[in-house]
JSON list of C-alpha atoms in Angstrom, two decimals:
[
{"chain": "A", "resi": 1, "resn": "UNK", "atom": "CA", "xyz": [146.62, 122.17, 56.51]},
{"chain": "A", "resi": 2, "resn": "UNK", "atom": "CA", "xyz": [147.98, 124.43, 53.78]},
{"chain": "A", "resi": 3, "resn": "UNK", "atom": "CA", "xyz": [145.89, 124.28, 50.61]},
{"chain": "A", "resi": 4, "resn": "UNK", "atom": "CA", "xyz": [148.01, 124.51, 47.47]},
{"chain": "A", "resi": 5, "resn": "UNK", "atom": "CA", "xyz": [147.45, 124.81, 43.75]},
{"chain": "A", "resi": 6, "resn": "UNK", "atom": "CA", "xyz": [149.31, 121.97, 42.04]},
{"chain": "A", "resi": 7, "resn": "UNK", "atom": "CA", "xyz": [149.69, 121.26, 38.32]},
{"chain": "A", "resi": 8, "resn": "UNK", "atom": "CA", "xyz": [150.98, 117.94, 37.01]},
{"chain": "A", "resi": 9, "resn": "UNK", "atom": "CA", "xyz": [152.04, 116.89, 33.54]},
{"chain": "A", "resi": 10, "resn": "UNK", "atom": "CA", "xyz": [151.16, 113.21, 33.35]},
{"chain": "A", "resi": 11, "resn": "UNK", "atom": "CA", "xyz": [150.00, 111.44, 30.20]},
{"chain": "A", "resi": 12, "resn": "UNK", "atom": "CA", "xyz": [149.16, 108.07, 31.78]},
{"chain": "A", "resi": 13, "resn": "UNK", "atom": "CA", "xyz": [145.49, 107.88, 32.84]},
{"chain": "A", "resi": 14, "resn": "UNK", "atom": "CA", "xyz": [146.16, 105.24, 35.50]},
{"chain": "A", "resi": 15, "resn": "UNK", "atom": "CA", "xyz": [148.98, 107.28, 37.07]},
{"chain": "A", "resi": 16, "resn": "UNK", "atom": "CA", "xyz": [146.77, 110.39, 37.09]},
{"chain": "A", "resi": 17, "resn": "UNK", "atom": "CA", "xyz": [144.02, 108.43, 38.86]},
{"chain": "A", "resi": 18, "resn": "UNK", "atom": "CA", "xyz": [146.43, 107.14, 41.54]},
{"chain": "A", "resi": 19, "resn": "UNK", "atom": "CA", "xyz": [147.82, 110.62, 42.10]},
{"chain": "A", "resi": 20, "resn": "UNK", "atom": "CA", "xyz": [144.39, 112.21, 42.19]},
{"chain": "A", "resi": 21, "resn": "UNK", "atom": "CA", "xyz": [143.23, 109.74, 44.85]},
{"chain": "A", "resi": 22, "resn": "UNK", "atom": "CA", "xyz": [146.38, 110.28, 46.94]},
{"chain": "A", "resi": 23, "resn": "UNK", "atom": "CA", "xyz": [145.99, 114.07, 46.80]},
{"chain": "A", "resi": 24, "resn": "UNK", "atom": "CA", "xyz": [142.33, 113.71, 47.76]},
{"chain": "A", "resi": 25, "resn": "UNK", "atom": "CA", "xyz": [143.29, 111.60, 50.79]},
{"chain": "A", "resi": 26, "resn": "UNK", "atom": "CA", "xyz": [146.02, 114.06, 51.77]},
{"chain": "A", "resi": 27, "resn": "UNK", "atom": "CA", "xyz": [143.72, 117.09, 51.48]},
{"chain": "A", "resi": 28, "resn": "UNK", "atom": "CA", "xyz": [146.46, 119.57, 50.68]},
{"chain": "A", "resi": 29, "resn": "UNK", "atom": "CA", "xyz": [145.12, 120.89, 47.38]},
{"chain": "A", "resi": 30, "resn": "UNK", "atom": "CA", "xyz": [142.68, 123.65, 46.60]},
{"chain": "A", "resi": 31, "resn": "UNK", "atom": "CA", "xyz": [143.27, 122.94, 42.92]},
{"chain": "A", "resi": 32, "resn": "UNK", "atom": "CA", "xyz": [144.82, 119.93, 41.19]},
{"chain": "A", "resi": 33, "resn": "UNK", "atom": "CA", "xyz": [145.18, 120.20, 37.43]},
{"chain": "A", "resi": 34, "resn": "UNK", "atom": "CA", "xyz": [146.50, 117.49, 35.14]},
{"chain": "A", "resi": 35, "resn": "UNK", "atom": "CA", "xyz": [147.86, 118.23, 31.68]},
{"chain": "A", "resi": 36, "resn": "UNK", "atom": "CA", "xyz": [149.12, 115.67, 29.18]},
{"chain": "A", "resi": 37, "resn": "UNK", "atom": "CA", "xyz": [151.91, 117.56, 27.40]},
{"chain": "A", "resi": 38, "resn": "UNK", "atom": "CA", "xyz": [154.63, 119.99, 28.41]},
{"chain": "A", "resi": 39, "resn": "UNK", "atom": "CA", "xyz": [153.46, 122.36, 25.66]},
{"chain": "A", "resi": 40, "resn": "UNK", "atom": "CA", "xyz": [149.98, 122.41, 27.20]},
{"chain": "A", "resi": 41, "resn": "UNK", "atom": "CA", "xyz": [151.49, 123.37, 30.53]},
{"chain": "A", "resi": 42, "resn": "UNK", "atom": "CA", "xyz": [153.47, 126.21, 29.00]},
{"chain": "A", "resi": 43, "resn": "UNK", "atom": "CA", "xyz": [150.46, 127.61, 27.13]},
{"chain": "A", "resi": 44, "resn": "UNK", "atom": "CA", "xyz": [148.26, 127.28, 30.21]},
{"chain": "A", "resi": 45, "resn": "UNK", "atom": "CA", "xyz": [150.80, 129.04, 32.46]},
{"chain": "A", "resi": 46, "resn": "UNK", "atom": "CA", "xyz": [151.25, 131.88, 29.98]},
{"chain": "A", "resi": 47, "resn": "UNK", "atom": "CA", "xyz": [147.53, 132.63, 30.14]},
{"chain": "A", "resi": 48, "resn": "UNK", "atom": "CA", "xyz": [147.22, 132.64, 33.95]},
{"chain": "A", "resi": 49, "resn": "UNK", "atom": "CA", "xyz": [147.26, 135.71, 36.14]},
{"chain": "A", "resi": 50, "resn": "UNK", "atom": "CA", "xyz": [149.93, 135.76, 38.84]},
{"chain": "A", "resi": 51, "resn": "UNK", "atom": "CA", "xyz": [147.42, 134.99, 41.59]},
{"chain": "A", "resi": 52, "resn": "UNK", "atom": "CA", "xyz": [146.35, 131.78, 39.78]},
{"chain": "A", "resi": 53, "resn": "UNK", "atom": "CA", "xyz": [149.84, 130.30, 39.33]},
{"chain": "A", "resi": 54, "resn": "UNK", "atom": "CA", "xyz": [150.51, 126.99, 41.08]},
{"chain": "A", "resi": 55, "resn": "UNK", "atom": "CA", "xyz": [152.76, 126.53, 44.06]},
{"chain": "A", "resi": 56, "resn": "UNK", "atom": "CA", "xyz": [154.06, 123.26, 42.59]},
{"chain": "A", "resi": 57, "resn": "UNK", "atom": "CA", "xyz": [154.47, 121.77, 39.13]},
{"chain": "A", "resi": 58, "resn": "UNK", "atom": "CA", "xyz": [155.05, 118.03, 38.87]},
{"chain": "A", "resi": 59, "resn": "UNK", "atom": "CA", "xyz": [156.57, 116.71, 35.65]},
{"chain": "A", "resi": 60, "resn": "UNK", "atom": "CA", "xyz": [156.75, 113.13, 34.42]},
{"chain": "A", "resi": 61, "resn": "UNK", "atom": "CA", "xyz": [160.15, 112.65, 32.82]},
{"chain": "A", "resi": 62, "resn": "UNK", "atom": "CA", "xyz": [158.79, 110.44, 30.05]},
{"chain": "A", "resi": 63, "resn": "UNK", "atom": "CA", "xyz": [156.17, 112.34, 28.08]},
{"chain": "A", "resi": 64, "resn": "UNK", "atom": "CA", "xyz": [155.79, 112.23, 24.30]},
{"chain": "A", "resi": 65, "resn": "UNK", "atom": "CA", "xyz": [156.37, 115.94, 24.09]},
{"chain": "A", "resi": 66, "resn": "UNK", "atom": "CA", "xyz": [159.29, 118.34, 24.11]},
{"chain": "A", "resi": 67, "resn": "UNK", "atom": "CA", "xyz": [161.94, 117.13, 26.54]},
{"chain": "A", "resi": 68, "resn": "UNK", "atom": "CA", "xyz": [161.70, 117.48, 30.30]},
{"chain": "A", "resi": 69, "resn": "UNK", "atom": "CA", "xyz": [165.09, 119.23, 30.23]},
{"chain": "A", "resi": 70, "resn": "UNK", "atom": "CA", "xyz": [163.78, 121.91, 27.84]},
{"chain": "A", "resi": 71, "resn": "UNK", "atom": "CA", "xyz": [160.61, 122.32, 29.89]},
{"chain": "A", "resi": 72, "resn": "UNK", "atom": "CA", "xyz": [162.52, 122.66, 33.16]},
{"chain": "A", "resi": 73, "resn": "UNK", "atom": "CA", "xyz": [164.80, 125.24, 31.57]},
{"chain": "A", "resi": 74, "resn": "UNK", "atom": "CA", "xyz": [161.82, 127.29, 30.35]},
{"chain": "A", "resi": 75, "resn": "UNK", "atom": "CA", "xyz": [160.08, 127.11, 33.75]},
{"chain": "A", "resi": 76, "resn": "UNK", "atom": "CA", "xyz": [163.17, 127.91, 35.83]},
{"chain": "A", "resi": 77, "resn": "UNK", "atom": "CA", "xyz": [164.05, 130.93, 33.71]},
{"chain": "A", "resi": 78, "resn": "UNK", "atom": "CA", "xyz": [160.54, 132.40, 33.68]},
{"chain": "A", "resi": 79, "resn": "UNK", "atom": "CA", "xyz": [160.51, 135.24, 36.25]},
{"chain": "A", "resi": 80, "resn": "UNK", "atom": "CA", "xyz": [156.73, 134.86, 36.67]},
{"chain": "A", "resi": 81, "resn": "UNK", "atom": "CA", "xyz": [157.36, 131.40, 38.14]},
{"chain": "A", "resi": 82, "resn": "UNK", "atom": "CA", "xyz": [160.08, 132.36, 40.62]},
{"chain": "A", "resi": 83, "resn": "UNK", "atom": "CA", "xyz": [158.12, 130.99, 43.62]},
{"chain": "A", "resi": 84, "resn": "UNK", "atom": "CA", "xyz": [156.83, 127.86, 41.87]},
{"chain": "A", "resi": 85, "resn": "UNK", "atom": "CA", "xyz": [158.48, 124.66, 43.03]},
{"chain": "A", "resi": 86, "resn": "UNK", "atom": "CA", "xyz": [159.30, 121.94, 40.48]},
{"chain": "A", "resi": 87, "resn": "UNK", "atom": "CA", "xyz": [159.26, 118.19, 40.98]},
{"chain": "A", "resi": 88, "resn": "UNK", "atom": "CA", "xyz": [160.04, 115.26, 38.71]},
{"chain": "A", "resi": 89, "resn": "UNK", "atom": "CA", "xyz": [157.90, 112.17, 39.30]},
{"chain": "A", "resi": 90, "resn": "UNK", "atom": "CA", "xyz": [158.66, 109.33, 36.97]},
{"chain": "A", "resi": 91, "resn": "UNK", "atom": "CA", "xyz": [158.83, 105.57, 36.58]},
{"chain": "A", "resi": 92, "resn": "UNK", "atom": "CA", "xyz": [162.62, 105.37, 36.61]},
{"chain": "A", "resi": 93, "resn": "UNK", "atom": "CA", "xyz": [165.24, 108.03, 36.98]},
{"chain": "A", "resi": 94, "resn": "UNK", "atom": "CA", "xyz": [168.98, 107.40, 37.12]},
{"chain": "A", "resi": 95, "resn": "UNK", "atom": "CA", "xyz": [170.70, 109.15, 40.03]},
{"chain": "A", "resi": 96, "resn": "UNK", "atom": "CA", "xyz": [172.87, 111.14, 37.60]},
{"chain": "A", "resi": 97, "resn": "UNK", "atom": "CA", "xyz": [169.80, 112.44, 35.74]},
{"chain": "A", "resi": 98, "resn": "UNK", "atom": "CA", "xyz": [168.19, 113.46, 39.02]},
{"chain": "A", "resi": 99, "resn": "UNK", "atom": "CA", "xyz": [171.38, 115.27, 40.06]},
{"chain": "A", "resi": 100, "resn": "UNK", "atom": "CA", "xyz": [171.38, 117.11, 36.71]},
{"chain": "A", "resi": 101, "resn": "UNK", "atom": "CA", "xyz": [167.74, 118.12, 37.22]},
{"chain": "A", "resi": 102, "resn": "UNK", "atom": "CA", "xyz": [168.46, 119.40, 40.73]},
{"chain": "A", "resi": 103, "resn": "UNK", "atom": "CA", "xyz": [171.39, 121.41, 39.35]},
{"chain": "A", "resi": 104, "resn": "UNK", "atom": "CA", "xyz": [169.04, 122.80, 36.70]},
{"chain": "A", "resi": 105, "resn": "UNK", "atom": "CA", "xyz": [166.59, 124.02, 39.36]},
{"chain": "A", "resi": 106, "resn": "UNK", "atom": "CA", "xyz": [164.24, 121.13, 40.15]},
{"chain": "A", "resi": 107, "resn": "UNK", "atom": "CA", "xyz": [163.42, 120.94, 43.87]},
{"chain": "A", "resi": 108, "resn": "UNK", "atom": "CA", "xyz": [162.50, 117.26, 44.18]},
{"chain": "A", "resi": 109, "resn": "UNK", "atom": "CA", "xyz": [163.00, 114.06, 42.13]},
{"chain": "A", "resi": 110, "resn": "UNK", "atom": "CA", "xyz": [160.97, 111.00, 43.02]},
{"chain": "A", "resi": 111, "resn": "UNK", "atom": "CA", "xyz": [160.56, 107.63, 41.43]},
{"chain": "A", "resi": 112, "resn": "UNK", "atom": "CA", "xyz": [156.87, 106.71, 41.23]},
{"chain": "A", "resi": 113, "resn": "UNK", "atom": "CA", "xyz": [155.68, 104.50, 44.02]},
{"chain": "A", "resi": 114, "resn": "UNK", "atom": "CA", "xyz": [154.21, 101.16, 43.04]},
{"chain": "A", "resi": 115, "resn": "UNK", "atom": "CA", "xyz": [151.75, 100.80, 45.93]},
{"chain": "A", "resi": 116, "resn": "UNK", "atom": "CA", "xyz": [149.01, 103.08, 47.24]},
{"chain": "A", "resi": 117, "resn": "UNK", "atom": "CA", "xyz": [151.01, 103.57, 50.44]},
{"chain": "A", "resi": 118, "resn": "UNK", "atom": "CA", "xyz": [154.13, 104.62, 48.52]},
{"chain": "A", "resi": 119, "resn": "UNK", "atom": "CA", "xyz": [152.14, 107.00, 46.32]},
{"chain": "A", "resi": 120, "resn": "UNK", "atom": "CA", "xyz": [150.55, 108.54, 49.42]},
{"chain": "A", "resi": 121, "resn": "UNK", "atom": "CA", "xyz": [154.03, 109.04, 50.90]},
{"chain": "A", "resi": 122, "resn": "UNK", "atom": "CA", "xyz": [155.16, 110.69, 47.65]},
{"chain": "A", "resi": 123, "resn": "UNK", "atom": "CA", "xyz": [152.13, 112.99, 47.67]},
{"chain": "A", "resi": 124, "resn": "UNK", "atom": "CA", "xyz": [152.92, 113.99, 51.26]},
{"chain": "A", "resi": 125, "resn": "UNK", "atom": "CA", "xyz": [156.35, 115.12, 50.04]},
{"chain": "A", "resi": 126, "resn": "UNK", "atom": "CA", "xyz": [154.73, 117.06, 47.19]},
{"chain": "A", "resi": 127, "resn": "UNK", "atom": "CA", "xyz": [152.34, 118.75, 49.62]},
{"chain": "A", "resi": 128, "resn": "UNK", "atom": "CA", "xyz": [155.20, 119.81, 51.90]},
{"chain": "A", "resi": 129, "resn": "UNK", "atom": "CA", "xyz": [157.10, 121.20, 48.94]},
{"chain": "A", "resi": 130, "resn": "UNK", "atom": "CA", "xyz": [154.05, 123.15, 47.73]},
{"chain": "A", "resi": 131, "resn": "UNK", "atom": "CA", "xyz": [153.48, 124.51, 51.26]},
{"chain": "A", "resi": 132, "resn": "UNK", "atom": "CA", "xyz": [157.10, 125.73, 51.33]},
{"chain": "A", "resi": 133, "resn": "UNK", "atom": "CA", "xyz": [156.35, 127.72, 48.19]},
{"chain": "A", "resi": 134, "resn": "UNK", "atom": "CA", "xyz": [153.45, 129.45, 49.93]},
{"chain": "A", "resi": 135, "resn": "UNK", "atom": "CA", "xyz": [155.69, 130.24, 52.90]},
{"chain": "A", "resi": 136, "resn": "UNK", "atom": "CA", "xyz": [158.27, 131.68, 50.47]},
{"chain": "A", "resi": 137, "resn": "UNK", "atom": "CA", "xyz": [155.65, 133.92, 48.87]},
{"chain": "A", "resi": 138, "resn": "UNK", "atom": "CA", "xyz": [154.69, 135.31, 52.29]},
{"chain": "A", "resi": 139, "resn": "UNK", "atom": "CA", "xyz": [158.31, 136.13, 53.18]}
]
């Protein structure tokens, strides 16, 4: 199985715990980092060498921080992050908002699962997306 580096911006401790467990079960990560604010993510990414950048960044749409739209724009237009895939994982997301995010450059929008099985299914999708980033880097 492809081992990926995945960063997630999630401010809810319970959601982080559920995700962490699901990623552990899936076994697709060599590094899983949780940050609480979009600004933390941006500062952290700016200080990383290219070989330490993640293959996938997962953003919760509802963080008490700068907006997800602003964060997506900054990430998509950063040439250092050209191979990094972006996903939105949030409690509720209107179809129109998801369509706007996809148009902006997000690769996957998912509404958070409410059961362990659903969260595991969501994590499987994240792992596949991260693996596609690795394949893109090799091409």
